[in-house]
mmCIF file of C-alpha atoms in Angstrom:
data_model
loop_
_atom_site.group_PDB
_atom_site.id
_atom_site.type_symbol
_atom_site.label_atom_id
_atom_site.label_comp_id
_atom_site.label_asym_id
_atom_site.label_seq_id
_atom_site.Cartn_x
_atom_site.Cartn_y
_atom_site.Cartn_z
ATOM 1 C CA MET M 1 -11.215 -16.576 2.764
ATOM 2 C CA PHE M 2 -14.802 -15.547 1.975
ATOM 3 C CA ARG M 3 -15.498 -12.665 4.352
ATOM 4 C CA ARG M 4 -13.080 -9.530 5.185
ATOM 5 C CA ARG M 5 -11.913 -9.003 8.603
ATOM 6 C CA THR M 6 -8.693 -8.525 10.814
ATOM 7 C CA LYS M 7 -8.010 -10.737 13.657
ATOM 8 C CA PRO M 8 -8.415 -9.169 17.205
ATOM 9 C CA ILE M 9 -5.560 -7.916 19.402
ATOM 10 C CA LYS M 10 -5.167 -8.908 22.909
ATOM 11 C CA GLY M 11 -3.449 -7.116 25.318
ATOM 12 C CA HIS M 12 -3.459 -5.241 28.890
ATOM 13 C CA TYR M 13 -4.377 -1.785 27.112
ATOM 14 C CA GLN M 14 -7.164 -1.148 24.867
ATOM 15 C CA SER M 15 -6.571 -2.211 21.848
ATOM 16 C CA ILE M 16 -7.877 -1.769 18.154
ATOM 17 C CA ALA M 17 -8.084 -3.981 14.905
ATOM 18 C CA LEU M 18 -10.040 -2.615 12.331
ATOM 19 C CA LEU M 19 -10.351 -3.088 8.547
ATOM 20 C CA GLU M 20 -12.671 -0.184 7.641
ATOM 21 C CA GLU M 21 -13.922 1.866 4.539
ATOM 22 C CA VAL M 22 -13.340 5.485 4.255
ATOM 23 C CA VAL M 23 -14.502 8.258 1.621
ATOM 24 C CA LEU M 24 -11.660 9.997 0.806
ATOM 25 C CA GLY M 25 -11.798 12.443 -2.019
ATOM 26 C CA GLY M 26 -15.003 11.149 -2.670
ATOM 27 C CA ILE M 27 -13.875 7.808 -3.359
ATOM 28 C CA LYS M 28 -14.492 5.080 -1.238
ATOM 29 C CA GLN M 29 -11.072 3.353 0.198
ATOM 30 C CA PHE M 30 -9.786 0.971 2.776
ATOM 31 C CA VAL M 31 -7.653 1.207 5.919
ATOM 32 C CA LEU M 32 -6.527 -1.307 8.297
ATOM 33 C CA ILE M 33 -6.111 0.129 11.739
ATOM 34 C CA ARG M 34 -4.031 -2.025 14.506
ATOM 35 C CA GLY M 35 -2.425 -1.686 17.962
ATOM 36 C CA GLU M 36 -2.106 -2.870 20.926
ATOM 37 C CA ASN M 37 -2.735 0.785 22.779
ATOM 38 C CA LYS M 38 -4.913 3.011 21.440
ATOM 39 C CA ALA M 39 -2.924 5.852 23.169
ATOM 40 C CA ASN M 40 0.043 5.237 21.000
ATOM 41 C CA PRO M 41 1.227 7.639 18.567
ATOM 42 C CA ILE M 42 -0.162 6.592 14.843
ATOM 43 C CA MET M 43 2.380 5.465 12.044
ATOM 44 C CA LEU M 44 0.606 5.370 8.375
ATOM 45 C CA PHE M 45 2.283 3.718 5.969
ATOM 46 C CA LEU M 46 2.124 4.964 2.104
ATOM 47 C CA HIS M 47 2.794 1.458 -0.040
ATOM 48 C CA GLY M 48 4.779 1.676 -3.258
ATOM 49 C CA GLY M 49 4.142 0.786 -6.849
ATOM 50 C CA PRO M 50 1.774 3.169 -7.637
ATOM 51 C CA GLY M 51 -0.798 0.196 -7.041
ATOM 52 C CA THR M 52 1.342 -2.184 -4.485
ATOM 53 C CA ALA M 53 -1.287 -2.199 -1.913
ATOM 54 C CA GLN M 54 -0.321 -4.149 1.121
ATOM 55 C CA ILE M 55 -3.278 -4.222 3.648
ATOM 56 C CA GLY M 56 -3.497 -7.804 2.297
ATOM 57 C CA PHE M 57 0.477 -8.904 3.542
ATOM 58 C CA ALA M 58 2.023 -5.941 5.702
ATOM 59 C CA PRO M 59 0.503 -7.373 9.054
ATOM 60 C CA LYS M 60 2.322 -10.064 9.376
ATOM 61 C CA PHE M 61 5.748 -7.884 9.240
ATOM 62 C CA GLN M 62 4.156 -5.345 11.760
ATOM 63 C CA LYS M 63 3.544 -7.246 14.677
ATOM 64 C CA ASN M 64 5.907 -5.679 16.733
ATOM 65 C CA LEU M 65 5.254 -1.982 15.272
ATOM 66 C CA GLU M 66 1.469 -2.970 16.721
ATOM 67 C CA LYS M 67 3.207 -2.637 20.633
ATOM 68 C CA ASP M 68 4.547 0.532 20.063
ATOM 69 C CA PHE M 69 2.190 2.392 17.695
ATOM 70 C CA ILE M 70 -1.258 2.572 16.190
ATOM 71 C CA VAL M 71 -0.280 1.042 12.785
ATOM 72 C CA VAL M 72 -1.958 2.317 9.535
ATOM 73 C CA ASN M 73 -2.115 0.634 6.160
ATOM 74 C CA TRP M 74 -4.024 1.984 3.458
ATOM 75 C CA ASP M 75 -4.898 0.819 0.106
ATOM 76 C CA GLN M 76 -4.592 3.949 -2.127
ATOM 77 C CA ARG M 77 -7.104 4.850 -4.690
ATOM 78 C CA GLY M 78 -7.283 2.401 -7.489
ATOM 79 C CA SER M 79 -5.329 -0.507 -5.656
ATOM 80 C CA GLY M 80 -5.849 -3.302 -3.511
ATOM 81 C CA LEU M 81 -9.169 -3.144 -1.678
ATOM 82 C CA SER M 82 -9.518 0.421 -3.057
ATOM 83 C CA PHE M 83 -9.686 -0.596 -6.556
ATOM 84 C CA SER M 84 -13.068 0.201 -8.145
ATOM 85 C CA PRO M 85 -14.028 0.056 -11.846
ATOM 86 C CA GLU M 86 -15.968 3.245 -11.502
ATOM 87 C CA ILE M 87 -12.433 5.274 -11.077
ATOM 88 C CA HIS M 88 -11.129 6.468 -14.081
ATOM 89 C CA LYS M 89 -7.478 6.787 -15.038
ATOM 90 C CA GLU M 90 -8.079 10.871 -15.552
ATOM 91 C CA GLU M 91 -8.639 10.738 -11.854
ATOM 92 C CA MET M 92 -5.493 8.815 -10.735
ATOM 93 C CA THR M 93 -3.151 11.870 -10.121
ATOM 94 C CA ILE M 94 -0.375 12.641 -8.014
ATOM 95 C CA GLU M 95 -2.679 15.747 -6.290
ATOM 96 C CA ASN M 96 -5.691 13.477 -5.961
ATOM 97 C CA MET M 97 -3.507 11.137 -4.020
ATOM 98 C CA LEU M 98 -1.691 13.736 -2.147
ATOM 99 C CA GLN M 99 -5.122 15.006 -1.239
ATOM 100 C CA ASP M 100 -6.640 11.869 -0.535
ATOM 101 C CA GLY M 101 -3.654 11.235 2.021
ATOM 102 C CA VAL M 102 -4.317 14.438 3.752
ATOM 103 C CA GLU M 103 -7.548 13.824 4.011
ATOM 104 C CA LEU M 104 -6.928 10.530 5.638
ATOM 105 C CA ILE M 105 -4.027 12.110 8.012
ATOM 106 C CA LYS M 106 -6.936 14.479 9.356
ATOM 107 C CA HIS M 107 -9.341 12.014 9.794
ATOM 108 C CA LEU M 108 -6.807 9.581 11.625
ATOM 109 C CA LEU M 109 -5.488 12.573 13.854
ATOM 110 C CA GLU M 110 -9.285 13.494 14.777
ATOM 111 C CA ARG M 111 -10.447 10.181 15.630
ATOM 112 C CA PHE M 112 -7.678 9.046 18.010
ATOM 113 C CA GLN M 113 -7.317 13.010 19.440
ATOM 114 C CA GLN M 114 -3.845 13.573 18.311
ATOM 115 C CA SER M 115 -2.026 16.398 16.980
ATOM 116 C CA LYS M 116 0.450 14.720 14.622
ATOM 117 C CA LEU M 117 1.526 11.591 13.298
ATOM 118 C CA PHE M 118 4.701 9.370 11.797
ATOM 119 C CA LEU M 119 4.762 9.312 8.152
ATOM 120 C CA VAL M 120 6.241 6.595 6.265
ATOM 121 C CA GLY M 121 6.623 6.230 2.428
ATOM 122 C CA HIS M 122 7.933 3.390 0.756
ATOM 123 C CA SER M 123 8.987 3.703 -2.838
ATOM 124 C CA TRP M 124 6.290 5.635 -4.785
ATOM 125 C CA GLY M 125 4.772 6.343 -1.629
ATOM 126 C CA THR M 126 8.120 8.663 -0.798
ATOM 127 C CA VAL M 127 7.007 10.398 -3.690
ATOM 128 C CA LEU M 128 3.704 10.757 -1.690
ATOM 129 C CA GLY M 129 5.149 11.030 1.743
ATOM 130 C CA THR M 130 7.785 13.806 0.559
ATOM 131 C CA LEU M 131 4.857 16.026 -0.886
ATOM 132 C CA ILE M 132 2.762 15.752 2.343
ATOM 133 C CA ALA M 133 6.039 16.249 4.537
ATOM 134 C CA GLU M 134 6.884 19.696 2.600
ATOM 135 C CA ASN M 135 3.292 20.790 2.420
ATOM 136 C CA TYR M 136 1.412 19.501 5.713
ATOM 137 C CA PRO M 137 4.511 19.680 8.352
ATOM 138 C CA HIS M 138 2.331 20.614 10.890
ATOM 139 C CA TYR M 139 0.524 17.054 10.830
ATOM 140 C CA LEU M 140 3.610 15.340 11.089
ATOM 141 C CA HIS M 141 5.959 14.164 13.622
ATOM 142 C CA GLY M 142 8.726 12.999 11.246
ATOM 143 C CA TYR M 143 8.667 11.507 7.942
ATOM 144 C CA ILE M 144 10.492 7.906 6.962
ATOM 145 C CA GLY M 145 11.571 7.120 3.606
ATOM 146 C CA ILE M 146 12.038 3.474 2.546
ATOM 147 C CA GLY M 147 13.563 3.111 -1.157
ATOM 148 C CA GLN M 148 13.327 6.955 -1.630
ATOM 149 C CA VAL M 149 12.718 8.402 -4.796
ATOM 150 C CA ALA M 150 15.445 10.990 -5.637
ATOM 151 C CA ASN M 151 14.872 11.582 -9.439
ATOM 152 C CA MET M 152 13.323 8.972 -11.636
ATOM 153 C CA LYS M 153 14.784 9.277 -14.540
ATOM 154 C CA LYS M 154 18.527 8.921 -13.438
ATOM 155 C CA GLY M 155 17.275 5.911 -11.243
ATOM 156 C CA GLU M 156 16.054 4.050 -14.225
ATOM 157 C CA LYS M 157 19.368 4.803 -15.923
ATOM 158 C CA ILE M 158 21.222 2.969 -12.968
ATOM 159 C CA SER M 159 18.824 0.421 -12.535
ATOM 160 C CA TYR M 160 18.904 -0.873 -16.311
ATOM 161 C CA LYS M 161 22.858 -0.753 -16.090
ATOM 162 C CA TYR M 162 22.774 -2.537 -12.838
ATOM 163 C CA THR M 163 20.767 -5.233 -14.205
ATOM 164 C CA LEU M 164 22.644 -5.904 -17.583
ATOM 165 C CA LYS M 165 25.852 -5.847 -16.069
ATOM 166 C CA LYS M 166 24.316 -8.685 -13.380
ATOM 167 C CA ALA M 167 23.610 -10.658 -16.760
ATOM 168 C CA GLU M 168 26.602 -10.310 -18.246
ATOM 169 C CA GLU M 169 28.584 -11.305 -15.037
ATOM 170 C CA LEU M 170 26.385 -14.499 -14.577
ATOM 171 C CA LYS M 171 26.454 -15.226 -18.184
ATOM 172 C CA GLU M 172 22.522 -15.331 -18.190
ATOM 173 C CA GLU M 173 21.999 -15.523 -21.794
ATOM 174 C CA LYS M 174 18.168 -15.361 -21.612
ATOM 175 C CA ALA M 175 18.424 -12.197 -19.841
ATOM 176 C CA LEU M 176 21.045 -10.812 -22.086
ATOM 177 C CA ARG M 177 18.862 -11.380 -25.139
ATOM 178 C CA GLU M 178 15.960 -9.764 -23.567
ATOM 179 C CA LEU M 179 17.758 -6.580 -22.283
ATOM 180 C CA ASN M 180 19.655 -6.409 -25.298
ATOM 181 C CA GLY M 181 16.619 -6.547 -27.264
ATOM 182 C CA LEU M 182 14.955 -3.779 -25.285
ATOM 183 C CA LYS M 183 15.177 -0.042 -26.198
ATOM 184 C CA PHE M 184 15.952 1.656 -23.072
ATOM 185 C CA ASN M 185 12.434 3.484 -22.503
ATOM 186 C CA PRO M 186 10.991 3.172 -18.934
ATOM 187 C CA TYR M 187 7.774 5.061 -19.834
ATOM 188 C CA ASP M 188 6.859 2.049 -21.718
ATOM 189 C CA MET M 189 5.261 -0.685 -19.835
ATOM 190 C CA ASN M 190 6.664 -3.711 -21.835
ATOM 191 C CA TYR M 191 10.385 -2.288 -21.156
ATOM 192 C CA LEU M 192 9.416 -1.703 -17.225
ATOM 193 C CA ILE M 193 8.214 -5.440 -16.865
ATOM 194 C CA THR M 194 11.121 -7.167 -18.883
ATOM 195 C CA GLN M 195 13.822 -4.906 -16.763
ATOM 196 C CA ARG M 196 12.375 -5.577 -13.497
ATOM 197 C CA LYS M 197 11.745 -9.269 -13.901
ATOM 198 C CA TRP M 198 15.361 -9.487 -14.299
ATOM 199 C CA LEU M 199 16.047 -6.999 -11.704
ATOM 200 C CA THR M 200 14.305 -9.149 -9.432
ATOM 201 C CA LYS M 201 15.908 -12.338 -10.239
ATOM 202 C CA PHE M 202 19.520 -10.628 -9.897
ATOM 203 C CA GLY M 203 18.347 -9.347 -6.079
ATOM 204 C CA GLY M 204 18.221 -5.264 -7.121
ATOM 205 C CA SER M 205 14.503 -5.583 -5.876
ATOM 206 C CA ALA M 206 14.693 -8.263 -2.749
ATOM 207 C CA ILE M 207 17.328 -10.190 -1.051
ATOM 208 C CA GLY M 208 15.641 -10.971 2.300
ATOM 209 C CA VAL M 209 12.319 -11.765 0.941
ATOM 210 C CA SER M 210 10.512 -13.661 -1.870
ATOM 211 C CA ASP M 211 7.198 -12.925 -3.605
ATOM 212 C CA PHE M 212 5.800 -16.383 -2.252
ATOM 213 C CA ASN M 213 6.382 -14.553 1.245
ATOM 214 C CA LEU M 214 4.760 -11.512 0.495
ATOM 215 C CA ILE M 215 2.110 -12.084 -1.843
ATOM 216 C CA TYR M 216 1.413 -16.317 -2.538
ATOM 217 C CA SER M 217 1.896 -17.230 1.277
ATOM 218 C CA ASN M 218 -1.002 -14.767 2.354
ATOM 219 C CA MET M 219 -3.665 -15.463 -0.528
ATOM 220 C CA ILE M 220 -5.355 -18.252 1.279
ATOM 221 C CA PHE M 221 -4.599 -17.080 5.116
ATOM 222 C CA ALA M 222 -5.058 -13.772 5.218
ATOM 223 C CA TYR M 223 -7.773 -12.452 6.615
ATOM 224 C CA GLU M 224 -7.925 -8.964 5.666
ATOM 225 C CA TYR M 225 -8.443 -9.926 1.768
ATOM 226 C CA THR M 226 -10.532 -12.597 0.282
ATOM 227 C CA LEU M 227 -9.596 -14.792 -2.540
ATOM 228 C CA LYS M 228 -11.593 -12.514 -4.929
ATOM 229 C CA ASP M 229 -9.738 -9.685 -3.561
ATOM 230 C CA TRP M 230 -6.627 -11.435 -4.368
ATOM 231 C CA MET M 231 -7.629 -12.474 -8.198
ATOM 232 C CA LEU M 232 -8.447 -8.655 -8.579
ATOM 233 C CA TYR M 233 -4.888 -7.571 -6.696
ATOM 234 C CA MET M 234 -2.731 -7.979 -9.998
ATOM 235 C CA LYS M 235 -5.390 -6.047 -12.050
ATOM 236 C CA ALA M 236 -5.555 -2.828 -9.884
ATOM 237 C CA GLY M 237 -1.892 -2.926 -9.672
ATOM 238 C CA ARG M 238 -1.602 -2.780 -13.275
ATOM 239 C CA PHE M 239 -4.474 -0.078 -13.621
ATOM 240 C CA SER M 240 -2.572 1.942 -11.222
ATOM 241 C CA LEU M 241 0.875 1.711 -12.510
ATOM 242 C CA GLU M 242 -0.317 2.592 -16.179
ATOM 243 C CA SER M 243 -2.214 5.509 -15.360
ATOM 244 C CA MET M 244 0.167 7.041 -13.127
ATOM 245 C CA TRP M 245 3.879 5.951 -14.096
ATOM 246 C CA THR M 246 4.128 9.007 -16.285
ATOM 247 C CA GLN M 247 3.560 11.286 -13.839
ATOM 248 C CA VAL M 248 5.929 9.590 -11.496
ATOM 249 C CA MET M 249 8.709 9.284 -14.142
ATOM 250 C CA GLU M 250 8.475 13.448 -14.001
ATOM 251 C CA ILE M 251 9.671 13.373 -10.149
ATOM 252 C CA ASP M 252 12.744 15.341 -9.528
ATOM 253 C CA PHE M 253 14.099 16.043 -5.624
ATOM 254 C CA LEU M 254 17.709 16.325 -6.526
ATOM 255 C CA THR M 255 17.616 18.947 -8.714
ATOM 256 C CA ASN M 256 15.689 21.869 -6.222
ATOM 257 C CA PRO M 257 16.989 21.003 -2.715
ATOM 258 C CA LEU M 258 14.237 20.318 -0.601
ATOM 259 C CA GLN M 259 13.531 22.304 2.456
ATOM 260 C CA LEU M 260 11.410 20.419 5.264
ATOM 261 C CA GLU M 261 10.086 21.635 8.494
ATOM 262 C CA ILE M 262 10.458 18.252 10.219
ATOM 263 C CA PRO M 263 12.894 15.741 11.042
ATOM 264 C CA VAL M 264 13.190 13.291 8.189
ATOM 265 C CA TYR M 265 14.672 9.626 8.349
ATOM 266 C CA ILE M 266 15.691 7.801 5.026
ATOM 267 C CA PHE M 267 16.227 3.986 5.055
ATOM 268 C CA ALA M 268 18.295 2.426 2.441
ATOM 269 C CA GLY M 269 18.789 -1.413 1.479
ATOM 270 C CA LYS M 270 22.356 -1.691 0.643
ATOM 271 C CA GLN M 271 21.164 -3.898 -2.751
ATOM 272 C CA ASP M 272 18.283 -1.315 -3.760
ATOM 273 C CA TYR M 273 18.538 -0.824 -7.324
ATOM 274 C CA GLN M 274 14.782 -0.389 -8.016
ATOM 275 C CA THR M 275 15.234 3.120 -6.252
ATOM 276 C CA PRO M 276 18.898 3.455 -6.466
ATOM 277 C CA SER M 277 20.280 4.108 -2.936
ATOM 278 C CA GLU M 278 23.050 5.933 -4.114
ATOM 279 C CA LEU M 279 20.752 8.484 -5.465
ATOM 280 C CA ALA M 280 18.967 8.440 -1.903
ATOM 281 C CA ALA M 281 22.050 9.142 -0.186
ATOM 282 C CA ASN M 282 22.562 12.175 -2.691
ATOM 283 C CA SER M 283 18.996 13.344 -1.841
ATOM 284 C CA VAL M 284 19.801 13.951 1.858
ATOM 285 C CA ASN M 285 22.746 15.736 1.192
ATOM 286 C CA ASN M 286 20.861 18.163 -0.636
ATOM 287 C CA LEU M 287 18.099 17.886 2.393
ATOM 288 C CA ASP M 288 17.611 21.245 4.584
ATOM 289 C CA CYS M 289 15.547 20.146 7.092
ATOM 290 C CA PRO M 290 15.811 20.629 11.359
ATOM 291 C CA HIS M 291 17.087 16.851 11.800
ATOM 292 C CA LYS M 292 18.466 14.557 9.083
ATOM 293 C CA GLU M 293 19.399 10.674 9.006
ATOM 294 C CA PHE M 294 20.585 8.006 6.520
ATOM 295 C CA VAL M 295 20.210 4.629 7.629
ATOM 296 C CA TRP M 296 21.590 1.936 5.842
ATOM 297 C CA PHE M 297 20.166 -2.206 5.723
ATOM 298 C CA ASP M 298 23.069 -4.087 4.581
ATOM 299 C CA HIS M 299 20.436 -7.077 4.280
ATOM 300 C CA SER M 300 18.052 -5.705 2.021
ATOM 301 C CA ALA M 301 17.423 -4.187 -1.455
ATOM 302 C CA HIS M 302 14.252 -2.147 -2.080
ATOM 303 C CA LEU M 303 12.066 -4.045 0.562
ATOM 304 C CA LEU M 304 13.838 -3.319 3.571
ATOM 305 C CA ASN M 305 10.615 -3.155 6.344
ATOM 306 C CA PHE M 306 9.640 -6.635 4.975
ATOM 307 C CA GLU M 307 13.466 -7.887 4.530
ATOM 308 C CA GLU M 308 14.699 -7.030 7.906
ATOM 309 C CA PRO M 309 11.681 -6.289 9.954
ATOM 310 C CA GLN M 310 13.674 -6.552 13.489
ATOM 311 C CA LYS M 311 16.002 -3.731 12.483
ATOM 312 C CA PHE M 312 12.933 -2.005 10.952
ATOM 313 C CA TYR M 313 11.225 -2.001 14.123
ATOM 314 C CA GLY M 314 14.213 -0.770 16.658
ATOM 315 C CA GLN M 315 14.784 1.990 14.330
ATOM 316 C CA CYS M 316 10.924 3.395 14.115
ATOM 317 C CA LEU M 317 10.931 2.608 18.236
ATOM 318 C CA ARG M 318 14.291 4.856 18.178
ATOM 319 C CA ILE M 319 12.510 7.587 16.251
ATOM 320 C CA LYS M 320 9.470 7.404 18.566
ATOM 321 C CA GLU M 321 11.514 7.841 21.531
ATOM 322 C CA MET M 322 13.151 10.769 20.454
ATOM 323 C CA LEU M 323 9.925 12.910 18.908
ATOM 324 C CA VAL M 324 7.371 11.865 21.416
#
């Protein structure tokens, strides 16, 4: 509650359970490294947002993964434990995030004496993950995208139409009033907050897990974040989102088909209307790579690794057995 730490892992092998500060791009940032066997392959998670850091809540959903991987969660610059008032908005760029990520990958590979790792991106993290996979494939066994971004502008239109349709179907008068009173402008933070509020209520963001399960239930019991860290969490998230959202909105992986040199696995929740899964499916069709798979998670929306953690673990284990 008052001191950051992570619980030790007991097992038959040489385990690792470490919350540490690393310097990436000249900025102090935090990573959580957990695994039952230091000889296992590394799996690095790139969280969503920008700003939805997950060191404080991800570990309780990743216990099975820790048996077969060295699981690394990274609070990206400006978010979670890596937030600092000394970080300026102009430093919050996709290019800087990309270089931070590559620097971290090199650090992890050297530390564990491995040549490659598994990269997992979620939502905004799929932008970062796709760019790393495109430009630095030699560091990766493969790439897994969750809530894969395809074309942000098209995605936001689909997301808004879904939210409005659900409000009409459910005759939710307050939602209709607020949504119809909005000018469609996904670049605007007030628009985004209102639209996402109703999207979440109508099941387009999550159906198998709640904000309570993810965040609020961890505020007292998570070892990795102190109460002060949780108090700063939303401020950091808002700072990251406001700093980077305009850049993220320009992302388009559909117009120009991607060519990647590694295996790619896209996991999509059937009910995901935050980064609409129909566009993710289209992006896979346009993808040129040695091996690609599109996997549906039938009981999930945008947070499938937390909504269906057992299925997610099984898929990751299957991929590991194929590639390592």
